[in-house]
Amino acid sequence: VCNLGFVIWDLGFKFLEQKMKIVSYQKTKFIIFLIVFAFFFTAAILRNPIWKNRLTLWKHVVERSPEKARGHYNLGNAFTALNMYEEAIREYRIAVNIDPYFFQGNVHGALGIVYVRKGLLDEAFNEFQAALKINPHSARPHYGLGIIYEQKGNLDEAIREYKLAAAIEPNYAEPYAALGIVYGKKDMLIEARNALEAAVNLQPEKAYPHYNLAVTLDRLDDYKNAIQHYREFLENVSRDDKSAQV
């Protein structure tokens, strides 16, 4: 943008100097500066609504390049963030049709998460499996499969998938938080405590892992530490915390 401005400046000055034979050098430069400034100021105003938020930005990208998977994938993410799941599914599907291998299969994983949120577990299962076929070393599809198994009551399979996700991506907090819940359901309280401690260490700002850890510590008669994590929960839950969602 800056280079284009200087080119316009230079060409404009030479044109006025040679064709119009303007005598005042400083006056001419000032006039051209005003023209260039007005041009870019107007362009910025016209583009400002496009950059207002992620949704308008990626809608604009898709309108300009409808044949590219990246725009549809990111527009799907923007719709997902707004809980507009039907629109998200549509965009993810378009991205998959354009390039099934885009972003190492993460489009399938994103589709799977949306299907889980809609309660369509069989469709979600297929998407997570498709993602793992493209990239077997991706943690998030394993986490998604763990959610499905947990919701279907198959806790041992859920544990296996959550542990795979944590092993692949050790700094990914959600599998540890989920493991803590499943271990708690199975009354494996030491394992639950260890998993939840890992989750809150990785993401101390998330509220619900603190709550689940407090409940677990309460069950272990560790009341002092339980109270501390109840307090952490109350401090964090007032924020825009999404940790209870998939």
Short mmCIF file of C-alpha atoms in Angstrom, two decimals:
data_model
loop_
_atom_site.label_atom_id
_atom_site.label_comp_id
_atom_site.label_asym_id
_atom_site.label_seq_id
_atom_site.Cartn_x
_atom_site.Cartn_y
_atom_site.Cartn_z
CA VAL A 1 0.00 0.00 0.00
CA CYS A 2 2.75 2.43 0.94
CA ASN A 3 4.70 1.61 -2.26
CA LEU A 4 1.60 2.21 -4.34
CA GLY A 5 1.13 5.56 -2.62
CA PHE A 6 4.67 6.64 -3.47
CA VAL A 7 4.24 5.53 -7.10
CA ILE A 8 1.05 7.57 -7.39
CA TRP A 9 2.84 10.49 -5.73
CA ASP A 10 5.76 10.31 -8.16
CA LEU A 11 3.68 9.86 -11.29
CA GLY A 12 1.28 12.57 -10.29
CA PHE A 13 4.06 15.01 -9.58
CA LYS A 14 5.80 14.32 -12.90
CA PHE A 15 2.55 14.65 -14.80
CA LEU A 16 1.72 17.99 -13.23
CA GLU A 17 5.28 19.22 -13.59
CA GLN A 18 5.64 18.29 -17.26
CA LYS A 19 2.14 18.71 -18.66
CA MET A 20 0.76 21.58 -16.64
CA LYS A 21 4.10 23.33 -16.01
CA ILE A 22 3.32 24.11 -12.41
CA VAL A 23 5.92 26.47 -10.98
CA SER A 24 5.46 25.94 -7.27
CA TYR A 25 7.23 22.71 -6.29
CA GLN A 26 6.01 22.71 -2.68
CA LYS A 27 2.44 23.55 -3.64
CA THR A 28 2.36 20.71 -6.16
CA LYS A 29 3.66 18.20 -3.62
CA PHE A 30 1.03 19.29 -1.13
CA ILE A 31 -1.79 18.91 -3.68
CA ILE A 32 -0.63 15.41 -4.62
CA PHE A 33 -0.32 14.48 -0.96
CA LEU A 34 -3.96 15.48 -0.43
CA ILE A 35 -5.05 13.39 -3.43
CA VAL A 36 -3.15 10.32 -2.25
CA PHE A 37 -4.38 10.73 1.32
CA ALA A 38 -7.99 11.08 0.15
CA PHE A 39 -7.65 7.96 -2.01
CA PHE A 40 -6.38 5.71 0.77
CA PHE A 41 -8.64 7.22 3.42
CA THR A 42 -11.68 6.48 1.26
CA ALA A 43 -10.45 2.94 0.56
CA ALA A 44 -10.00 2.32 4.29
CA ILE A 45 -13.52 3.52 5.04
CA LEU A 46 -14.98 1.31 2.32
CA ARG A 47 -13.11 -1.76 3.63
CA ASN A 48 -13.78 -1.11 7.31
CA PRO A 49 -17.13 -3.04 7.44
CA ILE A 50 -15.33 -6.10 5.99
CA TRP A 51 -12.89 -6.19 8.94
CA LYS A 52 -15.61 -5.61 11.54
CA ASN A 53 -15.53 -9.23 12.76
CA ARG A 54 -14.49 -12.73 11.69
CA LEU A 55 -17.87 -13.45 10.11
CA THR A 56 -17.87 -10.46 7.77
CA LEU A 57 -14.18 -10.97 6.96
CA TRP A 58 -14.53 -14.61 5.90
CA LYS A 59 -17.80 -13.97 4.09
CA HIS A 60 -15.90 -11.44 2.02
CA VAL A 61 -13.07 -13.92 1.40
CA VAL A 62 -15.55 -16.58 0.25
CA GLU A 63 -17.28 -14.12 -2.06
CA ARG A 64 -13.94 -13.22 -3.62
CA SER A 65 -12.55 -16.78 -3.79
CA PRO A 66 -15.41 -19.30 -3.59
CA GLU A 67 -13.25 -22.05 -5.06
CA LYS A 68 -10.79 -22.13 -2.13
CA ALA A 69 -11.30 -24.44 0.87
CA ARG A 70 -9.57 -22.12 3.33
CA GLY A 71 -12.23 -19.42 3.16
CA HIS A 72 -15.10 -21.87 3.63
CA TYR A 73 -13.32 -23.58 6.52
CA ASN A 74 -12.72 -20.32 8.36
CA LEU A 75 -16.24 -19.11 7.63
CA GLY A 76 -17.45 -22.39 9.16
CA ASN A 77 -15.34 -21.65 12.24
CA ALA A 78 -16.89 -18.18 12.49
CA PHE A 79 -20.40 -19.65 12.31
CA THR A 80 -19.48 -22.30 14.91
CA ALA A 81 -18.28 -19.60 17.32
CA LEU A 82 -21.72 -18.01 17.00
CA ASN A 83 -23.51 -21.37 17.52
CA MET A 84 -24.88 -21.13 13.95
CA TYR A 85 -24.41 -24.82 13.37
CA GLU A 86 -26.41 -25.37 10.18
CA GLU A 87 -24.46 -22.60 8.46
CA ALA A 88 -21.20 -24.02 9.83
CA ILE A 89 -22.00 -27.50 8.51
CA ARG A 90 -22.75 -26.05 5.08
CA GLU A 91 -19.40 -24.26 4.90
CA TYR A 92 -17.40 -27.20 6.23
CA ARG A 93 -19.08 -29.48 3.69
CA ILE A 94 -18.14 -27.12 0.86
CA ALA A 95 -14.54 -27.06 2.12
CA VAL A 96 -14.41 -30.87 2.25
CA ASN A 97 -15.82 -31.14 -1.28
CA ILE A 98 -13.18 -28.72 -2.56
CA ASP A 99 -10.27 -30.37 -0.74
CA PRO A 100 -10.88 -33.33 1.63
CA TYR A 101 -7.25 -33.17 2.81
CA PHE A 102 -7.24 -29.46 3.58
CA PHE A 103 -5.46 -28.54 6.83
CA GLN A 104 -4.54 -32.21 7.42
CA GLY A 105 -8.17 -33.28 7.77
CA ASN A 106 -9.11 -30.70 10.38
CA VAL A 107 -12.25 -29.82 8.44
CA HIS A 108 -13.58 -33.31 9.24
CA GLY A 109 -12.69 -32.74 12.88
CA ALA A 110 -14.49 -29.40 12.94
CA LEU A 111 -17.54 -31.03 11.37
CA GLY A 112 -17.41 -33.75 14.00
CA ILE A 113 -17.45 -31.21 16.84
CA VAL A 114 -20.49 -29.47 15.35
CA TYR A 115 -22.30 -32.80 14.98
CA VAL A 116 -21.52 -33.62 18.63
CA ARG A 117 -22.99 -30.31 19.71
CA LYS A 118 -26.14 -31.12 17.72
CA GLY A 119 -26.34 -34.59 19.25
CA LEU A 120 -25.64 -36.33 15.93
CA LEU A 121 -23.13 -38.79 17.35
CA ASP A 122 -23.02 -41.25 14.46
CA GLU A 123 -22.30 -38.48 11.97
CA ALA A 124 -19.67 -37.09 14.34
CA PHE A 125 -18.04 -40.52 14.69
CA ASN A 126 -17.67 -40.80 10.90
CA GLU A 127 -16.08 -37.37 10.65
CA PHE A 128 -13.55 -38.07 13.40
CA GLN A 129 -12.63 -41.36 11.75
CA ALA A 130 -12.19 -39.57 8.42
CA ALA A 131 -9.90 -37.04 10.10
CA LEU A 132 -7.75 -39.81 11.61
CA LYS A 133 -7.41 -41.56 8.24
CA ILE A 134 -5.86 -38.38 6.87
CA ASN A 135 -3.75 -37.64 9.95
CA PRO A 136 -3.47 -40.53 12.46
CA HIS A 137 -1.34 -38.36 14.76
CA SER A 138 -3.97 -35.69 15.36
CA ALA A 139 -5.09 -35.38 18.99
CA ARG A 140 -8.42 -33.66 18.51
CA PRO A 141 -10.25 -36.42 16.63
CA HIS A 142 -9.29 -38.83 19.43
CA TYR A 143 -10.70 -36.33 21.92
CA GLY A 144 -13.88 -36.15 19.86
CA LEU A 145 -14.19 -39.93 19.78
CA GLY A 146 -13.73 -39.95 23.55
CA ILE A 147 -16.68 -37.59 23.90
CA ILE A 148 -18.85 -39.87 21.77
CA TYR A 149 -17.92 -42.99 23.74
CA GLU A 150 -18.50 -41.17 27.01
CA GLN A 151 -21.93 -39.95 25.93
CA LYS A 152 -22.83 -43.48 24.85
CA GLY A 153 -21.76 -44.83 28.25
CA ASN A 154 -18.68 -46.70 27.01
CA LEU A 155 -16.32 -45.26 29.61
CA ASP A 156 -13.38 -47.58 29.02
CA GLU A 157 -13.25 -46.67 25.33
CA ALA A 158 -13.63 -43.01 26.28
CA ILE A 159 -10.62 -43.26 28.59
CA ARG A 160 -8.58 -44.91 25.86
CA GLU A 161 -9.35 -42.12 23.36
CA TYR A 162 -8.76 -39.32 25.86
CA LYS A 163 -5.41 -40.85 26.84
CA LEU A 164 -4.41 -41.11 23.18
CA ALA A 165 -5.27 -37.45 22.67
CA ALA A 166 -3.24 -36.43 25.74
CA ALA A 167 -0.28 -38.56 24.66
CA ILE A 168 -0.23 -37.04 21.18
CA GLU A 169 -0.60 -33.46 22.42
CA PRO A 170 0.53 -33.20 26.06
CA ASN A 171 -0.29 -29.48 26.31
CA TYR A 172 -3.90 -30.00 25.20
CA ALA A 173 -5.91 -29.48 28.39
CA GLU A 174 -9.34 -30.76 27.35
CA PRO A 175 -8.49 -34.49 27.31
CA TYR A 176 -7.16 -34.27 30.87
CA ALA A 177 -10.32 -32.48 32.03
CA ALA A 178 -12.47 -35.11 30.32
CA LEU A 179 -10.39 -37.94 31.77
CA GLY A 180 -10.92 -36.52 35.24
CA ILE A 181 -14.70 -36.61 34.77
CA VAL A 182 -14.72 -40.17 33.43
CA TYR A 183 -12.42 -41.43 36.19
CA GLY A 184 -14.75 -39.78 38.68
CA LYS A 185 -17.71 -41.66 37.19
CA LYS A 186 -15.77 -44.87 37.70
CA ASP A 187 -14.84 -43.90 41.29
CA MET A 188 -11.15 -43.87 40.34
CA LEU A 189 -10.58 -40.79 42.46
CA ILE A 190 -6.78 -40.67 42.53
CA GLU A 191 -6.66 -40.93 38.74
CA ALA A 192 -9.41 -38.30 38.50
CA ARG A 193 -7.48 -35.94 40.76
CA ASN A 194 -4.26 -36.35 38.78
CA ALA A 195 -5.96 -35.74 35.43
CA LEU A 196 -7.85 -32.68 36.68
CA GLU A 197 -4.72 -31.23 38.25
CA ALA A 198 -3.03 -31.54 34.87
CA ALA A 199 -5.98 -29.76 33.24
CA VAL A 200 -5.99 -26.80 35.65
CA ASN A 201 -2.21 -26.47 35.42
CA LEU A 202 -2.45 -26.21 31.64
CA GLN A 203 -5.43 -23.83 31.64
CA PRO A 204 -5.84 -22.23 35.07
CA GLU A 205 -8.30 -19.68 33.68
CA LYS A 206 -10.89 -22.34 32.83
CA ALA A 207 -13.60 -22.57 35.47
CA TYR A 208 -15.13 -26.04 35.29
CA PRO A 209 -11.96 -28.12 35.68
CA HIS A 210 -11.46 -26.30 38.99
CA TYR A 211 -15.01 -27.22 39.99
CA ASN A 212 -14.58 -30.88 39.04
CA LEU A 213 -11.25 -31.01 40.84
CA ALA A 214 -12.85 -29.47 43.94
CA VAL A 215 -15.58 -32.12 43.89
CA THR A 216 -12.97 -34.86 43.53
CA LEU A 217 -10.86 -33.50 46.38
CA ASP A 218 -14.01 -33.23 48.48
CA ARG A 219 -14.65 -36.92 47.86
CA LEU A 220 -11.06 -37.62 48.91
CA ASP A 221 -11.61 -35.67 52.16
CA ASP A 222 -9.03 -33.09 51.09
CA TYR A 223 -11.25 -30.21 52.16
CA LYS A 224 -8.58 -27.51 52.32
CA ASN A 225 -7.59 -27.90 48.66
CA ALA A 226 -11.19 -28.47 47.65
CA ILE A 227 -12.13 -25.05 49.07
CA GLN A 228 -9.27 -23.44 47.15
CA HIS A 229 -10.49 -24.86 43.83
CA TYR A 230 -14.12 -23.94 44.58
CA ARG A 231 -12.84 -20.39 44.98
CA GLU A 232 -10.91 -20.63 41.70
CA PHE A 233 -14.09 -21.83 40.03
CA LEU A 234 -16.11 -18.90 41.35
CA GLU A 235 -13.47 -16.41 40.25
CA ASN A 236 -13.34 -17.80 36.71
CA VAL A 237 -16.95 -18.76 36.05
CA SER A 238 -18.04 -15.11 35.88
CA ARG A 239 -15.88 -14.67 32.78
CA ASP A 240 -16.88 -15.72 29.30
CA ASP A 241 -15.78 -19.27 30.02
CA LYS A 242 -16.37 -21.88 27.32
CA SER A 243 -14.72 -24.77 29.10
CA ALA A 244 -18.01 -26.58 29.68
CA GLN A 245 -18.57 -26.85 25.94
CA VAL A 246 -17.14 -29.43 23.58
#
